[in-house]
PDB file of C-alpha atoms in Angstrom:
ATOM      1  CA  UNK A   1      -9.826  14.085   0.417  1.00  0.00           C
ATOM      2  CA  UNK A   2      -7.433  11.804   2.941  1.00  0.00           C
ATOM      3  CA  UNK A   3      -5.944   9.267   0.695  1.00  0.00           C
ATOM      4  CA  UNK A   4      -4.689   5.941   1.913  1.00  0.00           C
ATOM      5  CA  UNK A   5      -2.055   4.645  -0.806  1.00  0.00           C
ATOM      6  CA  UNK A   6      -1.115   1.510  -0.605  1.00  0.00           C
ATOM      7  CA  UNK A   7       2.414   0.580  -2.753  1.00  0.00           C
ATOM      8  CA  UNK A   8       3.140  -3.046  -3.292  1.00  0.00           C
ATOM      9  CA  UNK A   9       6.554  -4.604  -3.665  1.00  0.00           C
ATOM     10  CA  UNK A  10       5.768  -5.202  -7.501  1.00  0.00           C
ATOM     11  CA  UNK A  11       5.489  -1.687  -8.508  1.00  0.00           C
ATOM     12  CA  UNK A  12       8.717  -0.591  -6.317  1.00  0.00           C
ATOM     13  CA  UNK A  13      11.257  -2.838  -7.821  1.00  0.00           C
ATOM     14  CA  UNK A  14      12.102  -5.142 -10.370  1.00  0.00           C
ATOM     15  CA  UNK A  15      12.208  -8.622 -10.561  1.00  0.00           C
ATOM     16  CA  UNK A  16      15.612  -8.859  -9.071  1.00  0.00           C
ATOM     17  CA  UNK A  17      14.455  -6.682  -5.678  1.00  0.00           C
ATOM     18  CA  UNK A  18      16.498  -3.825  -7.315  1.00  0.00           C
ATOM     19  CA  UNK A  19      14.942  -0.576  -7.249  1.00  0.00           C
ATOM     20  CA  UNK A  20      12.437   0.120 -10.081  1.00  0.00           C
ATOM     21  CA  UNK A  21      14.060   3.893 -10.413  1.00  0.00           C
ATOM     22  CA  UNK A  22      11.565   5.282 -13.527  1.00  0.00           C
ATOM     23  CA  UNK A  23       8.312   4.133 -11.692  1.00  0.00           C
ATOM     24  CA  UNK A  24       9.217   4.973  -8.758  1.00  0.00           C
ATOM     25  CA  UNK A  25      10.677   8.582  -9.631  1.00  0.00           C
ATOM     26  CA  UNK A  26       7.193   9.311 -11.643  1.00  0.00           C
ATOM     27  CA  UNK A  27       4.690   7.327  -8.737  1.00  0.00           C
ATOM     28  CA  UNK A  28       6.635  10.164  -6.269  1.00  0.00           C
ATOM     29  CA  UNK A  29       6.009  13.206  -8.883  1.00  0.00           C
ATOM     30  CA  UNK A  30       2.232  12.245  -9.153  1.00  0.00           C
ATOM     31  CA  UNK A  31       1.745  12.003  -5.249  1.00  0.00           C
ATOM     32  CA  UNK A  32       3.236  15.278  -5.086  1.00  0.00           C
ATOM     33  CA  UNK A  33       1.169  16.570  -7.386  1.00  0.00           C
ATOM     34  CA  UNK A  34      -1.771  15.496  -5.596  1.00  0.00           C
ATOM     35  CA  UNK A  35      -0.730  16.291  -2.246  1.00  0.00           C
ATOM     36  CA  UNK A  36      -0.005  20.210  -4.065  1.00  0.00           C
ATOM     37  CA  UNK A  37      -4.058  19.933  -5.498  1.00  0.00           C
ATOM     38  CA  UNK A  38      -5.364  19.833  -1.950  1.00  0.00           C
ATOM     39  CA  UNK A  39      -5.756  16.027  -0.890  1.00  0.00           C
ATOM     40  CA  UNK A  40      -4.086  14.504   2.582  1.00  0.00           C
ATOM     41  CA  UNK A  41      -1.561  11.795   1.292  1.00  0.00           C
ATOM     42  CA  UNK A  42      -0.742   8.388   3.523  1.00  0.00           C
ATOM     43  CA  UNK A  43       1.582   6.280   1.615  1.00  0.00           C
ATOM     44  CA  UNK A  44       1.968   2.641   3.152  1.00  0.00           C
ATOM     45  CA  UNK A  45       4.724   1.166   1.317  1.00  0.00           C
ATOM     46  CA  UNK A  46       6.009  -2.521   0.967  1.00  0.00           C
ATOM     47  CA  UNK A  47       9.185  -3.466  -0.558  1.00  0.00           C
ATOM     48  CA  UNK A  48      11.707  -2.910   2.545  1.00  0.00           C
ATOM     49  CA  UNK A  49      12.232  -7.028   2.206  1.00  0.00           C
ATOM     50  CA  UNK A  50      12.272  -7.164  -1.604  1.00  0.00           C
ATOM     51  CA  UNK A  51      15.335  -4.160  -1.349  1.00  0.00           C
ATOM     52  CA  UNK A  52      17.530  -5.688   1.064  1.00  0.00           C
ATOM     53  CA  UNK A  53      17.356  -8.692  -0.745  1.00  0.00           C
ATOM     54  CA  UNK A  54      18.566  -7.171  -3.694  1.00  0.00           C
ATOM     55  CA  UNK A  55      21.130  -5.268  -1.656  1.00  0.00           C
ATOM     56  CA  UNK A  56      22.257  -8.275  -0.294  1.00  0.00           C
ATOM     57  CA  UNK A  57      22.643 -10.102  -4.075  1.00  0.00           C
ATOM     58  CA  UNK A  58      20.467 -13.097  -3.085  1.00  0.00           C
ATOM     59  CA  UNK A  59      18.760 -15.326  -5.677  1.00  0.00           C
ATOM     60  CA  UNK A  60      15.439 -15.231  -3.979  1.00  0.00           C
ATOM     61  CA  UNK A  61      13.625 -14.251  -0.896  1.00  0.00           C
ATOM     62  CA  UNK A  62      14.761 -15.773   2.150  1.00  0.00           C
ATOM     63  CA  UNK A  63      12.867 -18.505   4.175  1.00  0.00           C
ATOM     64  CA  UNK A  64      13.697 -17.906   7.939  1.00  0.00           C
ATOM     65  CA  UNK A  65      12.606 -15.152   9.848  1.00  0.00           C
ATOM     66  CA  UNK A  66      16.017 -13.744  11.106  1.00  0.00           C
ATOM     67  CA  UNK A  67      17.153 -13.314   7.658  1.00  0.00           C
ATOM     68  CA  UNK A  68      13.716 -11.770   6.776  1.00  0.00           C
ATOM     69  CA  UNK A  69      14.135  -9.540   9.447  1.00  0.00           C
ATOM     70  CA  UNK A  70      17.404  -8.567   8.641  1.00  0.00           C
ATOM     71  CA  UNK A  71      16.749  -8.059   4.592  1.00  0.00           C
ATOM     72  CA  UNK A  72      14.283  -5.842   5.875  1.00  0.00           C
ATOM     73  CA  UNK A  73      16.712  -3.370   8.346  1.00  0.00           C
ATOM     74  CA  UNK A  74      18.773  -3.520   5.500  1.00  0.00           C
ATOM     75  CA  UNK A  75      16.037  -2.592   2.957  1.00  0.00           C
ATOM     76  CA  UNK A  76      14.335  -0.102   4.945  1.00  0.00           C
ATOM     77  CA  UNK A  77      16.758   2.114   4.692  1.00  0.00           C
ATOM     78  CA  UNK A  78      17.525   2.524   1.062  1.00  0.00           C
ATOM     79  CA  UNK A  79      13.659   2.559   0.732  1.00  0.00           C
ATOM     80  CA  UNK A  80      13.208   5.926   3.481  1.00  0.00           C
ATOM     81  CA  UNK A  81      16.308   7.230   1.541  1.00  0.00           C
ATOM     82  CA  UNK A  82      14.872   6.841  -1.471  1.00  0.00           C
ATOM     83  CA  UNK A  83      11.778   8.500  -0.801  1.00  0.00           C
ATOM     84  CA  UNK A  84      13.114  11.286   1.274  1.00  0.00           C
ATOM     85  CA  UNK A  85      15.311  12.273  -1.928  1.00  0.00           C
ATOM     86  CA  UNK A  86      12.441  11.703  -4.494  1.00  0.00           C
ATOM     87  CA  UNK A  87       9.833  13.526  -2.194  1.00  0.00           C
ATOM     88  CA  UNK A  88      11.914  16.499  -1.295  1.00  0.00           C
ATOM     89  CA  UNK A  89      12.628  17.815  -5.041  1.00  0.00           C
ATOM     90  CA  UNK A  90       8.941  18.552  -4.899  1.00  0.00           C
ATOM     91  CA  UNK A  91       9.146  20.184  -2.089  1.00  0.00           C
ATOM     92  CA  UNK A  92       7.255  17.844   0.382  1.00  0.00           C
ATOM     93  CA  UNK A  93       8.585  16.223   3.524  1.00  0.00           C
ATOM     94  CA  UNK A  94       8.010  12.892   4.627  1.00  0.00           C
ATOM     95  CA  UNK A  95       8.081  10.648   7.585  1.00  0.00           C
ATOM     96  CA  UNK A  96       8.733   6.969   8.889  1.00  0.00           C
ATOM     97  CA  UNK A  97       6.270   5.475  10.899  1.00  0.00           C
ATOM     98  CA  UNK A  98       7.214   1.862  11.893  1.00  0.00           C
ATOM     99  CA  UNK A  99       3.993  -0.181  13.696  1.00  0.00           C
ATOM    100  CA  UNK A 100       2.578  -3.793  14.410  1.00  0.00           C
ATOM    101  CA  UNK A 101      -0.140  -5.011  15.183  1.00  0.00           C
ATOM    102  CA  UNK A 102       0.092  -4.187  18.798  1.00  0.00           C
ATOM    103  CA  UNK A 103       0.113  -0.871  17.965  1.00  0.00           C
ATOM    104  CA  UNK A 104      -3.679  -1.598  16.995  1.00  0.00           C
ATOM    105  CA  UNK A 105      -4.521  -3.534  19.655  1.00  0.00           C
ATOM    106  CA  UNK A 106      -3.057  -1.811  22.714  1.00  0.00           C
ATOM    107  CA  UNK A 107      -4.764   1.224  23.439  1.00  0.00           C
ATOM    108  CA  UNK A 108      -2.390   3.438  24.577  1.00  0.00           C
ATOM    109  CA  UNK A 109       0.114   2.696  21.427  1.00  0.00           C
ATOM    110  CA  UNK A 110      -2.980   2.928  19.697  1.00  0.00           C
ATOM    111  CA  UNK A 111      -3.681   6.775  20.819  1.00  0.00           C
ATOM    112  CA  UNK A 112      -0.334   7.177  20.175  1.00  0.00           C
ATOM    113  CA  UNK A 113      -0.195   6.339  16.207  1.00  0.00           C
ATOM    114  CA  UNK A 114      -3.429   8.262  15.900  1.00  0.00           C
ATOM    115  CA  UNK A 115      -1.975  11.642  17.625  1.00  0.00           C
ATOM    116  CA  UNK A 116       1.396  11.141  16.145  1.00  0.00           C
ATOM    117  CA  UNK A 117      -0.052  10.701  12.518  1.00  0.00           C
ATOM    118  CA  UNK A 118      -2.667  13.499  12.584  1.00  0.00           C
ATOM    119  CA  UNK A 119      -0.305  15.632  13.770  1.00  0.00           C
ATOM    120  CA  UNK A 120       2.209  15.122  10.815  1.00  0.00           C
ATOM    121  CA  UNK A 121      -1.123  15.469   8.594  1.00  0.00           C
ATOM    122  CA  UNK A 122      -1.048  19.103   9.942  1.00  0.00           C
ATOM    123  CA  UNK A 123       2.086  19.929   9.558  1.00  0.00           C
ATOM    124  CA  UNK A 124       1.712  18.946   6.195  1.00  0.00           C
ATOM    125  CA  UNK A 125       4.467  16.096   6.014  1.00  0.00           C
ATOM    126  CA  UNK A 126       3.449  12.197   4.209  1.00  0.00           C
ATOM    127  CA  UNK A 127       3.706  10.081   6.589  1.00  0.00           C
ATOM    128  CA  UNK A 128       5.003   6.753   4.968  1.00  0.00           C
ATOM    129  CA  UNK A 129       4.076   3.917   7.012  1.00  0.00           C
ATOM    130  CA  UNK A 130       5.512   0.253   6.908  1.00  0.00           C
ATOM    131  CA  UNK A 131       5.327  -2.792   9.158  1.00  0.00           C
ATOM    132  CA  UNK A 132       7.901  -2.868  11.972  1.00  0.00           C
ATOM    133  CA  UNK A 133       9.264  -6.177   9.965  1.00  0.00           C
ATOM    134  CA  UNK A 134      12.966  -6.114  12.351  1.00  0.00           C
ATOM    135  CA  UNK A 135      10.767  -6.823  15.624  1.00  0.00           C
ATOM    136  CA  UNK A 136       7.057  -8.330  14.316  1.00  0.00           C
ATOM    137  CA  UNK A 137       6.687 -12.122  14.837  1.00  0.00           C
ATOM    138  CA  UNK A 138       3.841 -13.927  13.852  1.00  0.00           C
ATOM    139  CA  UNK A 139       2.092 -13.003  17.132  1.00  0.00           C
ATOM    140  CA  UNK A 140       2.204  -9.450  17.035  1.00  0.00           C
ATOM    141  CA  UNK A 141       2.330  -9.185  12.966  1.00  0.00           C
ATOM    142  CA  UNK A 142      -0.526  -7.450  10.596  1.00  0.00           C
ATOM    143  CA  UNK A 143       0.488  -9.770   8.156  1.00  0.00           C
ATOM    144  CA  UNK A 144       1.008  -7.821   4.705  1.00  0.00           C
ATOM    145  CA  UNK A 145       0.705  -4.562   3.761  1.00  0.00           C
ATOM    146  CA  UNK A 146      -2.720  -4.583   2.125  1.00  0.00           C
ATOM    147  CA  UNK A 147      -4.242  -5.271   5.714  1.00  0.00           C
ATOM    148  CA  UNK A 148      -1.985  -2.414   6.698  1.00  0.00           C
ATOM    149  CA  UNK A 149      -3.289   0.412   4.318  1.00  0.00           C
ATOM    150  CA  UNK A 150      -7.001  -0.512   4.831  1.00  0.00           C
ATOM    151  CA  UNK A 151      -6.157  -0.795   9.159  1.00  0.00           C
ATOM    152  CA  UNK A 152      -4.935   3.018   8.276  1.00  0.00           C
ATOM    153  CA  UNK A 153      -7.528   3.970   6.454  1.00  0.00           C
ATOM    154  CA  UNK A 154     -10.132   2.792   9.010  1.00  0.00           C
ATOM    155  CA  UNK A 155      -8.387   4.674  11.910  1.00  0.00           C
ATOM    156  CA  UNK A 156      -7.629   7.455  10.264  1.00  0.00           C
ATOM    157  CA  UNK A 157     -11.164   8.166   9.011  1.00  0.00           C
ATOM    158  CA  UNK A 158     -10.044   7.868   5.091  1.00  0.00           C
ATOM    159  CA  UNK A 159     -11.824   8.696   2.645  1.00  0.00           C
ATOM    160  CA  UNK A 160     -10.155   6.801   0.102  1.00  0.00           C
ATOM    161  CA  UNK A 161      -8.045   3.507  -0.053  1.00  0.00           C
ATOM    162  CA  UNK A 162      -5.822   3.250  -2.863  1.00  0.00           C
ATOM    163  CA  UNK A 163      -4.163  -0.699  -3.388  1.00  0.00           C
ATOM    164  CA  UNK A 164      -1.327  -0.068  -6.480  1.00  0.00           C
ATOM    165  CA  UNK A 165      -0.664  -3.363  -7.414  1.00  0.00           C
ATOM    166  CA  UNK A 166       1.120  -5.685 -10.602  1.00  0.00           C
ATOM    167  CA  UNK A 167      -2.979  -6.467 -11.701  1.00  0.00           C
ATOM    168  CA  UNK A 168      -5.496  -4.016 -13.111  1.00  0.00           C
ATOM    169  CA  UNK A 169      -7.593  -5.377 -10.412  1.00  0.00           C
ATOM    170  CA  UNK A 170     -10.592  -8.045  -9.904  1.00  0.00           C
ATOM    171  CA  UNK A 171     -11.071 -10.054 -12.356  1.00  0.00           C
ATOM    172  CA  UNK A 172     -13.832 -13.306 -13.238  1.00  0.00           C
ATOM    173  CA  UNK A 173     -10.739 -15.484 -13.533  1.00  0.00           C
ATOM    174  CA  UNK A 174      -7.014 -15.504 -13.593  1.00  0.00           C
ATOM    175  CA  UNK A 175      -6.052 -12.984 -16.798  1.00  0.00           C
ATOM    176  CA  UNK A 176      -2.253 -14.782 -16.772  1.00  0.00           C
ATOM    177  CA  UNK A 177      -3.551 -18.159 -17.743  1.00  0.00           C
ATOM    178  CA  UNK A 178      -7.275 -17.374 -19.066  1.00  0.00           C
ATOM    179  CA  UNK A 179      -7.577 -14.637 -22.268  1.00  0.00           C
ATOM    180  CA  UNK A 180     -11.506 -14.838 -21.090  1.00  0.00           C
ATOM    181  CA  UNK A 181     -10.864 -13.300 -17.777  1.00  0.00           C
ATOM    182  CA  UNK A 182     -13.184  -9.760 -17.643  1.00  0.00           C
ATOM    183  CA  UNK A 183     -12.442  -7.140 -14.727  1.00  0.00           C
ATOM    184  CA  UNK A 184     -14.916  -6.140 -12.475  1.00  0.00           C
ATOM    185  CA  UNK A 185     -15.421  -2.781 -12.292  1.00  0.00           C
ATOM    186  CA  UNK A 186     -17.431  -2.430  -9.337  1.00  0.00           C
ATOM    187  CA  UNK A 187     -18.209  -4.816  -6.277  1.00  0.00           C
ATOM    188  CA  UNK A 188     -20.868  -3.993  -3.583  1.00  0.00           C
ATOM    189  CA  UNK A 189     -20.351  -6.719  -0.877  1.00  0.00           C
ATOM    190  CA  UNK A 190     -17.736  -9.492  -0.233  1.00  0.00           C
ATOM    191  CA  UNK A 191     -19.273 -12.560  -1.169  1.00  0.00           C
ATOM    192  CA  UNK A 192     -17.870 -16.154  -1.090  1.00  0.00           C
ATOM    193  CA  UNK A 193     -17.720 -16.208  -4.754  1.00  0.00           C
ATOM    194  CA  UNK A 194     -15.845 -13.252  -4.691  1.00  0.00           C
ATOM    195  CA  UNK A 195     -13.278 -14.366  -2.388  1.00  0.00           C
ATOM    196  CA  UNK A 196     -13.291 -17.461  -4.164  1.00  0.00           C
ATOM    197  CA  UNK A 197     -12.268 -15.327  -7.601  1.00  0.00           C
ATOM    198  CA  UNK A 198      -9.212 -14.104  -5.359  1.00  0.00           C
ATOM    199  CA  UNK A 199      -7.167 -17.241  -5.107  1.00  0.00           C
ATOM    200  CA  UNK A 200      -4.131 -17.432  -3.180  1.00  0.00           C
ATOM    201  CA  UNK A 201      -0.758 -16.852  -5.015  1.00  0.00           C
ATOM    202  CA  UNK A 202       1.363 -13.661  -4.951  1.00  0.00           C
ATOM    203  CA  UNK A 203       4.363 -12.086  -6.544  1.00  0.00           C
ATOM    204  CA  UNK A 204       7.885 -13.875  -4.938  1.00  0.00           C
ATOM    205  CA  UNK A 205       8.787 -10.939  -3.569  1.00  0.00           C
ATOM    206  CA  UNK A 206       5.877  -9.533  -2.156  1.00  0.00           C
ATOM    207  CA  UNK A 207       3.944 -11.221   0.783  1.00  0.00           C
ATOM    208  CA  UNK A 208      -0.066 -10.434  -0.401  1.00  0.00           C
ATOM    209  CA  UNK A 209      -2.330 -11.947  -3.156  1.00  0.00           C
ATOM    210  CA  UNK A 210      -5.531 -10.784  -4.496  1.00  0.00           C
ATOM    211  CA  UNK A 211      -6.794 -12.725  -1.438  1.00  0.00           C
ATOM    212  CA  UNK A 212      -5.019  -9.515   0.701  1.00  0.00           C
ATOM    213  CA  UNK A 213      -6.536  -7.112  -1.168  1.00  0.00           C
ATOM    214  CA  UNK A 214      -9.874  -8.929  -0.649  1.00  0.00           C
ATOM    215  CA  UNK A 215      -9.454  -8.785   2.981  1.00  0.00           C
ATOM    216  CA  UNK A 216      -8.562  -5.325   2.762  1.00  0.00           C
ATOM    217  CA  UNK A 217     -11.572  -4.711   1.079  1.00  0.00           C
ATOM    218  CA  UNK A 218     -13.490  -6.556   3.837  1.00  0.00           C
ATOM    219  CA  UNK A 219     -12.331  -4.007   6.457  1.00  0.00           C
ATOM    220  CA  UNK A 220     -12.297  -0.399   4.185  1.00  0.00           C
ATOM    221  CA  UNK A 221     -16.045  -1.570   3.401  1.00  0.00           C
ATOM    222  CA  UNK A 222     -16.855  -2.074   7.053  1.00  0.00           C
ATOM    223  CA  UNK A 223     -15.804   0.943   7.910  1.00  0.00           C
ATOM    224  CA  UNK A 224     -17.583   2.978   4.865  1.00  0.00           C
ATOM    225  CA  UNK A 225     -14.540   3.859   2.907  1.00  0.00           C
ATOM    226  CA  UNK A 226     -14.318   2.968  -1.012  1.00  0.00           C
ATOM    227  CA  UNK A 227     -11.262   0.942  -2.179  1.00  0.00           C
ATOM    228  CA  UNK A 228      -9.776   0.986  -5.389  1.00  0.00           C
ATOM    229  CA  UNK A 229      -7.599  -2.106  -6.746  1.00  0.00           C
ATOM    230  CA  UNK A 230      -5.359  -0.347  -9.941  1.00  0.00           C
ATOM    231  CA  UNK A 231      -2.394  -0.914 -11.492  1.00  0.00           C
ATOM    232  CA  UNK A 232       1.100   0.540 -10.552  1.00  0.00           C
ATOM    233  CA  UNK A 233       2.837  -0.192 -13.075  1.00  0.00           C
ATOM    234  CA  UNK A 234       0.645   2.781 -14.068  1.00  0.00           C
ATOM    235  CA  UNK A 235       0.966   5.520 -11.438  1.00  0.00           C
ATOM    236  CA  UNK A 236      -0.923   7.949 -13.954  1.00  0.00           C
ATOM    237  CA  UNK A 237      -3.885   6.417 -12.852  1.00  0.00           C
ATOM    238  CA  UNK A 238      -3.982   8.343  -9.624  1.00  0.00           C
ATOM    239  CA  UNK A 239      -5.252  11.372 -11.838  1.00  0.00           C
ATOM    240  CA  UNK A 240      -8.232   9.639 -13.093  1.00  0.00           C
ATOM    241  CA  UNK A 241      -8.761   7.527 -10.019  1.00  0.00           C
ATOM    242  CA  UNK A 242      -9.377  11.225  -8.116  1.00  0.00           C
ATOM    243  CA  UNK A 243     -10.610  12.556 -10.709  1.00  0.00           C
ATOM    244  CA  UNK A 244     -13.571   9.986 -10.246  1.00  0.00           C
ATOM    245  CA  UNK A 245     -13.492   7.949 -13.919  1.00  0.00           C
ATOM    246  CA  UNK A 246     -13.240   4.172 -13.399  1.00  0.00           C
ATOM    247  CA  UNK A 247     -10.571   2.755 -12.799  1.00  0.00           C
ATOM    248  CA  UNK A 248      -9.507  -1.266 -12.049  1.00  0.00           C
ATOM    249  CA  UNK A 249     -11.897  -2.456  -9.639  1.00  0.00           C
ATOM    250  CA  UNK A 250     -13.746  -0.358  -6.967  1.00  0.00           C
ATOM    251  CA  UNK A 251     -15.247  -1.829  -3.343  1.00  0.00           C
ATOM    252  CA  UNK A 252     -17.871   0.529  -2.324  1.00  0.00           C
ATOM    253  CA  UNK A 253     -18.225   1.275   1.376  1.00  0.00           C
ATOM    254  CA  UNK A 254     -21.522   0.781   3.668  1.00  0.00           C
ATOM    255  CA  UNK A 255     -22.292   4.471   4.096  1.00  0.00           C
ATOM    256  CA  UNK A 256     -22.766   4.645   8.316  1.00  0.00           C
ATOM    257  CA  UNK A 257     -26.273   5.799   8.627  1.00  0.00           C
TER     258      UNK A 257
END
C-alpha cells in the first residue's frame, strides 16, 4: 500500500514543546518496519513550531506571525535532524519537502511536487513533508497539517491516510469532560451532525482540532481513499491499523466507479 501518515504536534513532543524522545524513537522503528514489509511510507509531520518554541525556552506559543515563522526555522531543523538520525539506524533515508498551498494551486509547482515526490518513492527514500511555515502567510497557507496529509494523499493516489493524533478518534461527545462519550468506529459520509461532534478546540501547541481532521476526512473521502483517526501516543497501532483490525475511527472513501 502508499501510506499517508500524518504526525501531530501532540505525539512529537511534550507539553513543554521539548522533544517527546521514547515516542518518537519507537513511532520511527514501527515506520521502518513497515516501510521494510513492503508499503510506500509519506510521513507529514507537524511540530517544527512546537520545537523551536521549546528551543527557544518560551512559556507558550507565540502570537505574531514573525515569531511563528521564526520558531518554526528554528524548529525545523532539530525536527529533520531528528528524523534523519532516528530513520537512518534502520537503514532508511529520508527527505524534506517544504510546500504551500501554491504549490497546489499553481500548476507547474504542482507537476513539480508530484515528479519530485514519486521519484523519491522510487528510490525508496520517506519523503517527510511539512508546511513551508518561514514563507506561508495566510494567503498562500494550507492551514494545518491535517489538510496537508489528506491534500497528499489525494495527489499522490494514496491508498491510505493515517491522522496520529492525542484522541483515539471520533467520538459522540467530548471524552475529557463527558465519561458517556462512545467512539465511532466507522463513518460513511460527512454529515452536519458529524461535523457538529468535531467542535473547535485543539492542543496549545498544535494548530488543528478534530474539526481538521474532519475536513481532512472531507477531502480523503472525495477522492476514494479511507482515513483512519488513531492515537499516537500509541504508535503500535500502525500494526493493527495495516493489518486491517479496527482501530479509532475510520472514514470510508466513495469508491470512483
Amino acid at each position: 500500500m502508499r501510506i499517508v501518515v500524518k504526525v501531530g504536534t501532540s505525539t512529537l513532543t511534550h507539553t513543554s514543546g521539548r522533544i517527546n524522545i521514547r515516542r518518537t524513537e519507537k513511532l520511527c522503528k514501527i515506520l521502518s518496519d513497515v516501510k521494510n514489509a513492503g508499503h510506500e511510507l509519506i510521513l507529514v509531520s507537524s511540530g517544527a513550531i512546537g520545537m523551536g518554541v521549546g528551543k527557544l525556552n518560551m512559556k507558550s506559543k507565540p502570537e505574531d506571525m514573525p515569531t511563528k515563522q521564526a520558531a518554526a526555522a528554528i524548529g525545523q531543523c532539530e525536527l529533520m535532524y531528528l528524523y534523519d538520525k532516528l530513520f537512518r539506524e534502520y537503514n532508511h533515508i529520508v527527505a524534506q519537502m517544504l510546500i504551500t498551498g501554491l504549490d497546489f494551486s499553481n500548476e507547474e509547482s504542482h507537476k513539480n511536487f508530484q515528479s519530485t515526490l514519486n521519484r523519491l518513492l522510487e528510490l525508496n527514500v520517506i519523503p517527510i513533508i511539512n508546511e513551508n511555515d518561514t514563507i506561508a502567510t495566510q494567503e498562500i497557507s494550507v492551514g494545518d497539517n491535517d489538510t496537508m496529509g489528506a491534500i497528499v494523499a489525494e495527489n499522490t493516489n494514496a491508498d491510505l491516510l493515517i491522522i496520529l493524533s492525542d484522541i483515539d478518534g471520533l467520538y459522540t461527545g467530548d471524552p475529557r469532560n463527558n465519561p458517556d462519550a462512545q467512539l465511532i468506529d466507522t463513518v460513511f459520509s460527512i454529515t452536519p451532525e458529524i461535523k457538529e461532534l468535531a467542535g473547535t478546540k485543539g492542543t496549545t501547541l498544535g494548530t488543528g482540532g478534530m474539526i481538521t481532521k474532519i475536513h481532512a476526512a472531507e477531502i480523503a473521502m472525495n477522492a476514494g481513499i479511507d482515513m483512519i483517526i488513531a492515537n499516537g501516543t500509541k504508535p503500535e497501532l500502525l500494526y493493527n491499523i495495516i493489518d486491517g483490525e479496527k482501530v479509532g475511527t475510520k472514514f470510508i472513501g466513495r469508491k470512483k466507479a
